Amino acid sequence: MTDFHPIPEPRKTLTHANCVVSTPLGYRPLHLDLHVPPGDGPFPVLLWIHGGGWITGSRVWTVDHRFHERMVARGYAVADVDYRLALEATYPAQQADIDAAIHWLRHHASALRIDPGRLAVLGESAGGQLAAIAGLTGTGDAAIQAVILWYGAVDLSAVRAQDDPFAEPAILLGGPLAERAAFARLASPLHNIHPEAPPFLLVHGTDDEIVPLAEAVGFAEALRAQGVRCDVLPVEGAGHVFAGASVEVGTLTEAGADFLDDVFDQLRLDVSRGAV
């Protein structure tokens, strides 16, 4: 029997749908959907980067089904971002796609009523790797001011299946990780940390067997060792995708908004004092 996907629910907060942000030669056009609060703005914007092991998923996938409503109510615009999946193109195509979306948002910031100086990313699982890399490597018009990872992959060089060409990270990088050790480190947030990185929030299940909590803890320690703020929020009883979590996932969305409020308030103070 065919397993049909359900009819999508209307997205009440959607302001600009199917915005073409790049047209990589030989591939499909890449889109984003933008949800902007009512009012003049400019509003800080959060890029949502979906997971799916780099080989599946869509920008319309969300873990919290009221994610956009919650963030818009908190005064944040949300950009749901496309990227090429690993069976379409290998890394770093995905990084280029996220950068293209960031450039597009900043180019049109005034018309979109968003603040180009308050840009954050939230990635889940495989999307967490892309979000972290965006935060750690973005400069100039691709710079990111805050990063939230939900059970994000941070060290591809330490994946157990080093010789398996069909492991998801191997598909992303174009072959077995054992043959691409340097490339795997280049794609790993853990190996791209530097003192000027933006603040991070890591939200991670205590029972995650796909990306263990220990990886998030190690990543946080490495960021803090470089003087970078990194908050860790363990989710008791939760596996990957917050399965079995002891709290409602909406509380984790709200925790992310609290973190962003704090980061952007501090950024505003630093600007007013001339520290930035």
PDB file of C-alpha atoms in Angstrom:
ATOM      1  CA  MET A   1       0.000   0.000   0.000  1.00  0.00           C
ATOM      2  CA  THR A   2       1.298   3.447  -0.924  1.00  0.00           C
ATOM      3  CA  ASP A   3       2.193   5.595   2.057  1.00  0.00           C
ATOM      4  CA  PHE A   4       1.001   9.039   1.010  1.00  0.00           C
ATOM      5  CA  HIS A   5       2.302  12.150   2.705  1.00  0.00           C
ATOM      6  CA  PRO A   6      -0.415  14.186   4.424  1.00  0.00           C
ATOM      7  CA  ILE A   7      -1.796  17.401   2.987  1.00  0.00           C
ATOM      8  CA  PRO A   8       0.303  20.243   4.445  1.00  0.00           C
ATOM      9  CA  GLU A   9      -1.354  22.433   7.026  1.00  0.00           C
ATOM     10  CA  PRO A  10      -1.761  26.098   6.062  1.00  0.00           C
ATOM     11  CA  ARG A  11       1.079  28.182   7.444  1.00  0.00           C
ATOM     12  CA  LYS A  12      -0.673  31.158   8.990  1.00  0.00           C
ATOM     13  CA  THR A  13       2.521  33.099   9.559  1.00  0.00           C
ATOM     14  CA  LEU A  14       3.899  32.778   6.017  1.00  0.00           C
ATOM     15  CA  THR A  15       4.703  36.166   4.476  1.00  0.00           C
ATOM     16  CA  HIS A  16       6.874  35.399   1.421  1.00  0.00           C
ATOM     17  CA  ALA A  17       6.677  31.902  -0.101  1.00  0.00           C
ATOM     18  CA  ASN A  18       9.022  30.184  -2.565  1.00  0.00           C
ATOM     19  CA  CYS A  19      11.607  32.975  -2.754  1.00  0.00           C
ATOM     20  CA  VAL A  20      14.360  31.956  -5.192  1.00  0.00           C
ATOM     21  CA  VAL A  21      17.669  32.664  -3.467  1.00  0.00           C
ATOM     22  CA  SER A  22      20.061  30.954  -5.892  1.00  0.00           C
ATOM     23  CA  THR A  23      20.106  29.025  -9.152  1.00  0.00           C
ATOM     24  CA  PRO A  24      23.188  26.769  -9.097  1.00  0.00           C
ATOM     25  CA  LEU A  25      24.051  25.751 -12.646  1.00  0.00           C
ATOM     26  CA  GLY A  26      22.730  22.281 -13.473  1.00  0.00           C
ATOM     27  CA  TYR A  27      20.561  22.008 -10.351  1.00  0.00           C
ATOM     28  CA  ARG A  28      17.084  23.001  -9.247  1.00  0.00           C
ATOM     29  CA  PRO A  29      16.500  26.565  -8.062  1.00  0.00           C
ATOM     30  CA  LEU A  30      16.789  26.884  -4.304  1.00  0.00           C
ATOM     31  CA  HIS A  31      14.057  28.574  -2.287  1.00  0.00           C
ATOM     32  CA  LEU A  32      13.261  29.895   1.128  1.00  0.00           C
ATOM     33  CA  ASP A  33       9.976  30.733   2.827  1.00  0.00           C
ATOM     34  CA  LEU A  34       9.910  33.772   5.084  1.00  0.00           C
ATOM     35  CA  HIS A  35       7.643  34.397   8.052  1.00  0.00           C
ATOM     36  CA  VAL A  36       7.736  38.016   9.273  1.00  0.00           C
ATOM     37  CA  PRO A  37       5.872  39.466  12.259  1.00  0.00           C
ATOM     38  CA  PRO A  38       3.362  42.247  11.638  1.00  0.00           C
ATOM     39  CA  GLY A  39       4.720  45.779  12.053  1.00  0.00           C
ATOM     40  CA  ASP A  40       7.455  47.967  10.669  1.00  0.00           C
ATOM     41  CA  GLY A  41      10.431  46.073  12.050  1.00  0.00           C
ATOM     42  CA  PRO A  42      13.233  45.618  11.402  1.00  0.00           C
ATOM     43  CA  PHE A  43      12.971  42.188  12.999  1.00  0.00           C
ATOM     44  CA  PRO A  44      15.784  39.786  13.865  1.00  0.00           C
ATOM     45  CA  VAL A  45      15.673  36.726  11.639  1.00  0.00           C
ATOM     46  CA  LEU A  46      16.256  33.052  12.402  1.00  0.00           C
ATOM     47  CA  LEU A  47      17.177  30.648   9.605  1.00  0.00           C
ATOM     48  CA  TRP A  48      15.651  27.185  10.045  1.00  0.00           C
ATOM     49  CA  ILE A  49      17.871  24.442   8.550  1.00  0.00           C
ATOM     50  CA  HIS A  50      16.216  21.022   8.427  1.00  0.00           C
ATOM     51  CA  GLY A  51      17.832  17.677   9.147  1.00  0.00           C
ATOM     52  CA  GLY A  52      17.455  14.304   7.460  1.00  0.00           C
ATOM     53  CA  GLY A  53      20.986  12.935   7.314  1.00  0.00           C
ATOM     54  CA  TRP A  54      21.807  15.283   4.403  1.00  0.00           C
ATOM     55  CA  ILE A  55      19.936  12.888   2.077  1.00  0.00           C
ATOM     56  CA  THR A  56      16.286  13.647   2.818  1.00  0.00           C
ATOM     57  CA  GLY A  57      14.135  16.396   4.280  1.00  0.00           C
ATOM     58  CA  SER A  58      12.611  19.671   3.237  1.00  0.00           C
ATOM     59  CA  ARG A  59      12.569  23.270   4.385  1.00  0.00           C
ATOM     60  CA  VAL A  60       8.924  22.807   5.440  1.00  0.00           C
ATOM     61  CA  TRP A  61       9.817  20.046   7.930  1.00  0.00           C
ATOM     62  CA  THR A  62       9.654  21.206  11.539  1.00  0.00           C
ATOM     63  CA  VAL A  63      10.026  19.357  14.825  1.00  0.00           C
ATOM     64  CA  ASP A  64       7.782  21.796  16.696  1.00  0.00           C
ATOM     65  CA  HIS A  65       4.555  22.142  14.690  1.00  0.00           C
ATOM     66  CA  ARG A  66       3.974  25.597  16.173  1.00  0.00           C
ATOM     67  CA  PHE A  67       7.572  26.683  15.706  1.00  0.00           C
ATOM     68  CA  HIS A  68       6.807  29.605  13.386  1.00  0.00           C
ATOM     69  CA  GLU A  69       3.887  30.838  15.462  1.00  0.00           C
ATOM     70  CA  ARG A  70       6.002  30.845  18.602  1.00  0.00           C
ATOM     71  CA  MET A  71       8.950  32.637  17.031  1.00  0.00           C
ATOM     72  CA  VAL A  72       6.843  35.225  15.203  1.00  0.00           C
ATOM     73  CA  ALA A  73       4.959  35.932  18.447  1.00  0.00           C
ATOM     74  CA  ARG A  74       8.347  36.576  20.081  1.00  0.00           C
ATOM     75  CA  GLY A  75       9.195  39.148  17.394  1.00  0.00           C
ATOM     76  CA  TYR A  76      11.419  36.991  15.188  1.00  0.00           C
ATOM     77  CA  ALA A  77      11.217  36.500  11.452  1.00  0.00           C
ATOM     78  CA  VAL A  78      11.886  32.907  10.386  1.00  0.00           C
ATOM     79  CA  ALA A  79      13.451  31.872   7.074  1.00  0.00           C
ATOM     80  CA  ASP A  80      12.978  28.209   6.125  1.00  0.00           C
ATOM     81  CA  VAL A  81      16.003  27.456   3.958  1.00  0.00           C
ATOM     82  CA  ASP A  82      16.554  24.975   1.124  1.00  0.00           C
ATOM     83  CA  TYR A  83      19.845  23.257   0.403  1.00  0.00           C
ATOM     84  CA  ARG A  84      20.909  20.594  -2.066  1.00  0.00           C
ATOM     85  CA  LEU A  85      20.740  17.093  -0.613  1.00  0.00           C
ATOM     86  CA  ALA A  86      23.817  14.895  -0.709  1.00  0.00           C
ATOM     87  CA  LEU A  87      22.533  12.696  -3.568  1.00  0.00           C
ATOM     88  CA  GLU A  88      22.136  15.865  -5.632  1.00  0.00           C
ATOM     89  CA  ALA A  89      25.532  17.371  -4.832  1.00  0.00           C
ATOM     90  CA  THR A  90      28.318  16.610  -2.374  1.00  0.00           C
ATOM     91  CA  TYR A  91      29.709  18.950   0.241  1.00  0.00           C
ATOM     92  CA  PRO A  92      30.465  21.901   0.267  1.00  0.00           C
ATOM     93  CA  ALA A  93      27.489  22.566  -2.049  1.00  0.00           C
ATOM     94  CA  GLN A  94      25.219  22.633   1.012  1.00  0.00           C
ATOM     95  CA  GLN A  95      27.378  25.228   2.736  1.00  0.00           C
ATOM     96  CA  ALA A  96      27.282  27.386  -0.401  1.00  0.00           C
ATOM     97  CA  ASP A  97      23.486  27.102  -0.470  1.00  0.00           C
ATOM     98  CA  ILE A  98      23.118  28.293   3.128  1.00  0.00           C
ATOM     99  CA  ASP A  99      25.497  31.173   2.421  1.00  0.00           C
ATOM    100  CA  ALA A 100      23.437  32.109  -0.656  1.00  0.00           C
ATOM    101  CA  ALA A 101      20.291  32.311   1.470  1.00  0.00           C
ATOM    102  CA  ILE A 102      22.066  34.523   4.010  1.00  0.00           C
ATOM    103  CA  HIS A 103      23.340  36.840   1.261  1.00  0.00           C
ATOM    104  CA  TRP A 104      19.843  37.051  -0.255  1.00  0.00           C
ATOM    105  CA  LEU A 105      18.236  37.947   3.056  1.00  0.00           C
ATOM    106  CA  ARG A 106      20.779  40.674   3.746  1.00  0.00           C
ATOM    107  CA  HIS A 107      20.471  42.080   0.214  1.00  0.00           C
ATOM    108  CA  HIS A 108      16.689  42.426   0.578  1.00  0.00           C
ATOM    109  CA  ALA A 109      16.653  43.194   4.312  1.00  0.00           C
ATOM    110  CA  SER A 110      14.987  46.607   4.037  1.00  0.00           C
ATOM    111  CA  ALA A 111      12.163  45.400   1.780  1.00  0.00           C
ATOM    112  CA  LEU A 112      11.655  42.306   3.962  1.00  0.00           C
ATOM    113  CA  ARG A 113      11.555  44.322   7.220  1.00  0.00           C
ATOM    114  CA  ILE A 114      14.386  42.300   8.756  1.00  0.00           C
ATOM    115  CA  ASP A 115      17.511  43.433  10.577  1.00  0.00           C
ATOM    116  CA  PRO A 116      20.704  42.444   8.716  1.00  0.00           C
ATOM    117  CA  GLY A 117      22.684  42.883  11.936  1.00  0.00           C
ATOM    118  CA  ARG A 118      20.683  40.282  13.881  1.00  0.00           C
ATOM    119  CA  LEU A 119      20.844  37.049  11.919  1.00  0.00           C
ATOM    120  CA  ALA A 120      20.776  33.662  13.686  1.00  0.00           C
ATOM    121  CA  VAL A 121      20.610  30.043  12.527  1.00  0.00           C
ATOM    122  CA  LEU A 122      18.898  27.004  14.028  1.00  0.00           C
ATOM    123  CA  GLY A 123      19.759  23.614  12.596  1.00  0.00           C
ATOM    124  CA  GLU A 124      18.612  20.144  13.627  1.00  0.00           C
ATOM    125  CA  SER A 125      20.730  17.014  13.263  1.00  0.00           C
ATOM    126  CA  ALA A 126      22.441  17.181   9.837  1.00  0.00           C
ATOM    127  CA  GLY A 127      21.120  20.717   9.542  1.00  0.00           C
ATOM    128  CA  GLY A 128      22.934  21.410  12.789  1.00  0.00           C
ATOM    129  CA  GLN A 129      26.251  20.708  11.085  1.00  0.00           C
ATOM    130  CA  LEU A 130      25.342  23.220   8.374  1.00  0.00           C
ATOM    131  CA  ALA A 131      24.123  25.787  10.910  1.00  0.00           C
ATOM    132  CA  ALA A 132      27.301  25.488  12.974  1.00  0.00           C
ATOM    133  CA  ILE A 133      29.543  25.742   9.914  1.00  0.00           C
ATOM    134  CA  ALA A 134      27.613  28.845   8.818  1.00  0.00           C
ATOM    135  CA  GLY A 135      28.199  30.395  12.215  1.00  0.00           C
ATOM    136  CA  LEU A 136      31.871  29.428  12.389  1.00  0.00           C
ATOM    137  CA  THR A 137      32.931  30.320   8.843  1.00  0.00           C
ATOM    138  CA  GLY A 138      30.610  33.140   7.826  1.00  0.00           C
ATOM    139  CA  THR A 139      32.186  36.574   7.447  1.00  0.00           C
ATOM    140  CA  GLY A 140      31.051  39.880   5.967  1.00  0.00           C
ATOM    141  CA  ASP A 141      27.617  39.551   4.384  1.00  0.00           C
ATOM    142  CA  ALA A 142      27.539  35.849   5.374  1.00  0.00           C
ATOM    143  CA  ALA A 143      28.222  36.501   9.078  1.00  0.00           C
ATOM    144  CA  ILE A 144      25.939  34.985  11.713  1.00  0.00           C
ATOM    145  CA  GLN A 145      25.344  36.504  15.147  1.00  0.00           C
ATOM    146  CA  ALA A 146      23.996  33.443  17.024  1.00  0.00           C
ATOM    147  CA  VAL A 147      23.675  29.686  16.503  1.00  0.00           C
ATOM    148  CA  ILE A 148      21.250  27.146  17.972  1.00  0.00           C
ATOM    149  CA  LEU A 149      21.851  23.434  17.454  1.00  0.00           C
ATOM    150  CA  TRP A 150      19.216  20.813  18.106  1.00  0.00           C
ATOM    151  CA  TYR A 151      21.131  17.501  18.453  1.00  0.00           C
ATOM    152  CA  GLY A 152      23.544  18.695  15.763  1.00  0.00           C
ATOM    153  CA  ALA A 153      26.323  16.666  14.163  1.00  0.00           C
ATOM    154  CA  VAL A 154      29.609  18.373  15.060  1.00  0.00           C
ATOM    155  CA  ASP A 155      32.416  15.913  14.243  1.00  0.00           C
ATOM    156  CA  LEU A 156      32.172  13.957  10.989  1.00  0.00           C
ATOM    157  CA  SER A 157      35.744  12.777  11.382  1.00  0.00           C
ATOM    158  CA  ALA A 158      34.728  10.675  14.420  1.00  0.00           C
ATOM    159  CA  VAL A 159      31.782   8.821  12.846  1.00  0.00           C
ATOM    160  CA  ARG A 160      32.018   5.095  13.582  1.00  0.00           C
ATOM    161  CA  ALA A 161      31.414   3.793  10.031  1.00  0.00           C
ATOM    162  CA  GLN A 162      34.686   5.133   8.599  1.00  0.00           C
ATOM    163  CA  ASP A 163      34.890   2.549   5.797  1.00  0.00           C
ATOM    164  CA  ASP A 164      31.221   2.486   4.803  1.00  0.00           C
ATOM    165  CA  PRO A 165      30.639   4.340   1.499  1.00  0.00           C
ATOM    166  CA  PHE A 166      26.880   4.284   2.141  1.00  0.00           C
ATOM    167  CA  ALA A 167      26.969   5.957   5.563  1.00  0.00           C
ATOM    168  CA  GLU A 168      25.214   9.302   5.381  1.00  0.00           C
ATOM    169  CA  PRO A 169      28.331  11.403   6.135  1.00  0.00           C
ATOM    170  CA  ALA A 170      30.214   9.416   3.465  1.00  0.00           C
ATOM    171  CA  ILE A 171      27.506  10.206   0.915  1.00  0.00           C
ATOM    172  CA  LEU A 172      27.750  13.869   1.915  1.00  0.00           C
ATOM    173  CA  LEU A 173      31.517  13.938   1.443  1.00  0.00           C
ATOM    174  CA  GLY A 174      31.614  11.744  -1.664  1.00  0.00           C
ATOM    175  CA  GLY A 175      33.168   8.559  -0.307  1.00  0.00           C
ATOM    176  CA  PRO A 176      34.331   6.603   2.757  1.00  0.00           C
ATOM    177  CA  LEU A 177      35.443   8.846   5.577  1.00  0.00           C
ATOM    178  CA  ALA A 178      38.621   6.819   6.073  1.00  0.00           C
ATOM    179  CA  GLU A 179      39.725   8.095   2.655  1.00  0.00           C
ATOM    180  CA  ARG A 180      38.626  11.668   3.364  1.00  0.00           C
ATOM    181  CA  ALA A 181      39.915  12.358   6.858  1.00  0.00           C
ATOM    182  CA  ALA A 182      41.106  15.902   6.129  1.00  0.00           C
ATOM    183  CA  PHE A 183      37.884  16.730   4.271  1.00  0.00           C
ATOM    184  CA  ALA A 184      35.802  15.366   7.150  1.00  0.00           C
ATOM    185  CA  ARG A 185      37.629  17.649   9.571  1.00  0.00           C
ATOM    186  CA  LEU A 186      37.081  20.600   7.236  1.00  0.00           C
ATOM    187  CA  ALA A 187      33.328  19.900   7.279  1.00  0.00           C
ATOM    188  CA  SER A 188      33.210  19.376  11.062  1.00  0.00           C
ATOM    189  CA  PRO A 189      32.201  22.293  13.311  1.00  0.00           C
ATOM    190  CA  LEU A 190      34.406  20.909  16.099  1.00  0.00           C
ATOM    191  CA  HIS A 191      37.498  21.504  13.965  1.00  0.00           C
ATOM    192  CA  ASN A 192      36.506  25.016  12.842  1.00  0.00           C
ATOM    193  CA  ILE A 193      36.223  26.702  16.253  1.00  0.00           C
ATOM    194  CA  HIS A 194      37.897  30.090  16.729  1.00  0.00           C
ATOM    195  CA  PRO A 195      37.721  32.901  19.318  1.00  0.00           C
ATOM    196  CA  GLU A 196      35.553  35.193  17.162  1.00  0.00           C
ATOM    197  CA  ALA A 197      32.750  32.629  16.770  1.00  0.00           C
ATOM    198  CA  PRO A 198      29.209  33.741  17.677  1.00  0.00           C
ATOM    199  CA  PRO A 199      27.403  32.476  20.803  1.00  0.00           C
ATOM    200  CA  PHE A 200      25.971  28.944  20.645  1.00  0.00           C
ATOM    201  CA  LEU A 201      23.056  27.169  22.320  1.00  0.00           C
ATOM    202  CA  LEU A 202      23.108  23.358  22.198  1.00  0.00           C
ATOM    203  CA  VAL A 203      19.796  21.601  22.897  1.00  0.00           C
ATOM    204  CA  HIS A 204      20.348  17.859  23.086  1.00  0.00           C
ATOM    205  CA  GLY A 205      18.564  14.754  24.324  1.00  0.00           C
ATOM    206  CA  THR A 206      20.202  12.828  27.157  1.00  0.00           C
ATOM    207  CA  ASP A 207      19.279   9.507  25.490  1.00  0.00           C
ATOM    208  CA  ASP A 208      20.268  10.377  21.908  1.00  0.00           C
ATOM    209  CA  GLU A 209      21.981   7.314  20.416  1.00  0.00           C
ATOM    210  CA  ILE A 210      22.527   8.804  16.943  1.00  0.00           C
ATOM    211  CA  VAL A 211      24.399  11.908  18.083  1.00  0.00           C
ATOM    212  CA  PRO A 212      25.249  11.251  21.758  1.00  0.00           C
ATOM    213  CA  LEU A 213      25.008  14.051  24.290  1.00  0.00           C
ATOM    214  CA  ALA A 214      28.735  13.617  24.980  1.00  0.00           C
ATOM    215  CA  GLU A 215      29.475  15.074  21.538  1.00  0.00           C
ATOM    216  CA  ALA A 216      27.536  18.229  22.378  1.00  0.00           C
ATOM    217  CA  VAL A 217      29.291  18.496  25.744  1.00  0.00           C
ATOM    218  CA  GLY A 218      32.703  18.128  24.101  1.00  0.00           C
ATOM    219  CA  PHE A 219      31.798  20.737  21.492  1.00  0.00           C
ATOM    220  CA  ALA A 220      30.671  23.146  24.217  1.00  0.00           C
ATOM    221  CA  GLU A 221      33.934  22.656  26.113  1.00  0.00           C
ATOM    222  CA  ALA A 222      35.943  23.338  22.955  1.00  0.00           C
ATOM    223  CA  LEU A 223      33.995  26.549  22.264  1.00  0.00           C
ATOM    224  CA  ARG A 224      34.379  27.765  25.845  1.00  0.00           C
ATOM    225  CA  ALA A 225      38.106  27.026  25.715  1.00  0.00           C
ATOM    226  CA  GLN A 226      38.286  29.626  22.927  1.00  0.00           C
ATOM    227  CA  GLY A 227      36.320  32.135  24.993  1.00  0.00           C
ATOM    228  CA  VAL A 228      33.078  31.620  23.048  1.00  0.00           C
ATOM    229  CA  ARG A 229      29.758  31.547  24.894  1.00  0.00           C
ATOM    230  CA  CYS A 230      28.101  28.146  24.635  1.00  0.00           C
ATOM    231  CA  ASP A 231      24.994  27.250  26.625  1.00  0.00           C
ATOM    232  CA  VAL A 232      23.942  23.595  26.878  1.00  0.00           C
ATOM    233  CA  LEU A 233      20.345  22.535  27.518  1.00  0.00           C
ATOM    234  CA  PRO A 234      20.079  18.755  28.112  1.00  0.00           C
ATOM    235  CA  VAL A 235      16.609  17.353  27.430  1.00  0.00           C
ATOM    236  CA  GLU A 236      15.956  14.564  29.907  1.00  0.00           C
ATOM    237  CA  GLY A 237      14.841  11.249  28.435  1.00  0.00           C
ATOM    238  CA  ALA A 238      14.972  12.492  24.850  1.00  0.00           C
ATOM    239  CA  GLY A 239      16.431  10.564  21.962  1.00  0.00           C
ATOM    240  CA  HIS A 240      17.145  11.945  18.504  1.00  0.00           C
ATOM    241  CA  VAL A 241      14.518  14.414  17.231  1.00  0.00           C
ATOM    242  CA  PHE A 242      13.555  14.791  20.931  1.00  0.00           C
ATOM    243  CA  ALA A 243      11.733  11.437  20.860  1.00  0.00           C
ATOM    244  CA  GLY A 244      10.529  10.576  24.349  1.00  0.00           C
ATOM    245  CA  ALA A 245      11.373  14.009  25.737  1.00  0.00           C
ATOM    246  CA  SER A 246      10.186  14.765  29.246  1.00  0.00           C
ATOM    247  CA  VAL A 247       9.073  18.247  28.134  1.00  0.00           C
ATOM    248  CA  GLU A 248       6.893  19.559  25.298  1.00  0.00           C
ATOM    249  CA  VAL A 249       9.039  20.555  22.325  1.00  0.00           C
ATOM    250  CA  GLY A 250       7.521  24.036  22.302  1.00  0.00           C
ATOM    251  CA  THR A 251       9.351  24.800  25.536  1.00  0.00           C
ATOM    252  CA  LEU A 252      12.611  24.168  23.679  1.00  0.00           C
ATOM    253  CA  THR A 253      11.612  26.619  20.960  1.00  0.00           C
ATOM    254  CA  GLU A 254      10.873  29.183  23.670  1.00  0.00           C
ATOM    255  CA  ALA A 255      14.241  28.477  25.309  1.00  0.00           C
ATOM    256  CA  GLY A 256      15.883  29.255  21.983  1.00  0.00           C
ATOM    257  CA  ALA A 257      13.996  32.549  21.762  1.00  0.00           C
ATOM    258  CA  ASP A 258      15.138  33.397  25.313  1.00  0.00           C
ATOM    259  CA  PHE A 259      18.736  32.714  24.294  1.00  0.00           C
ATOM    260  CA  LEU A 260      18.432  34.906  21.193  1.00  0.00           C
ATOM    261  CA  ASP A 261      16.836  37.716  23.198  1.00  0.00           C
ATOM    262  CA  ASP A 262      19.803  37.651  25.555  1.00  0.00           C
ATOM    263  CA  VAL A 263      22.409  37.499  22.782  1.00  0.00           C
ATOM    264  CA  PHE A 264      20.852  40.332  20.796  1.00  0.00           C
ATOM    265  CA  ASP A 265      20.312  42.477  23.894  1.00  0.00           C
ATOM    266  CA  GLN A 266      24.012  42.087  24.692  1.00  0.00           C
ATOM    267  CA  LEU A 267      24.897  42.864  21.064  1.00  0.00           C
ATOM    268  CA  ARG A 268      22.828  46.054  21.261  1.00  0.00           C
ATOM    269  CA  LEU A 269      24.642  47.077  24.451  1.00  0.00           C
ATOM    270  CA  ASP A 270      28.036  46.383  22.873  1.00  0.00           C
ATOM    271  CA  VAL A 271      27.137  48.506  19.833  1.00  0.00           C
ATOM    272  CA  SER A 272      25.925  51.379  22.017  1.00  0.00           C
ATOM    273  CA  ARG A 273      29.209  51.254  23.968  1.00  0.00           C
ATOM    274  CA  GLY A 274      31.257  51.129  20.785  1.00  0.00           C
ATOM    275  CA  ALA A 275      32.582  47.657  21.623  1.00  0.00           C
ATOM    276  CA  VAL A 276      31.549  46.216  18.236  1.00  0.00           C
TER     277      VAL A 276
END
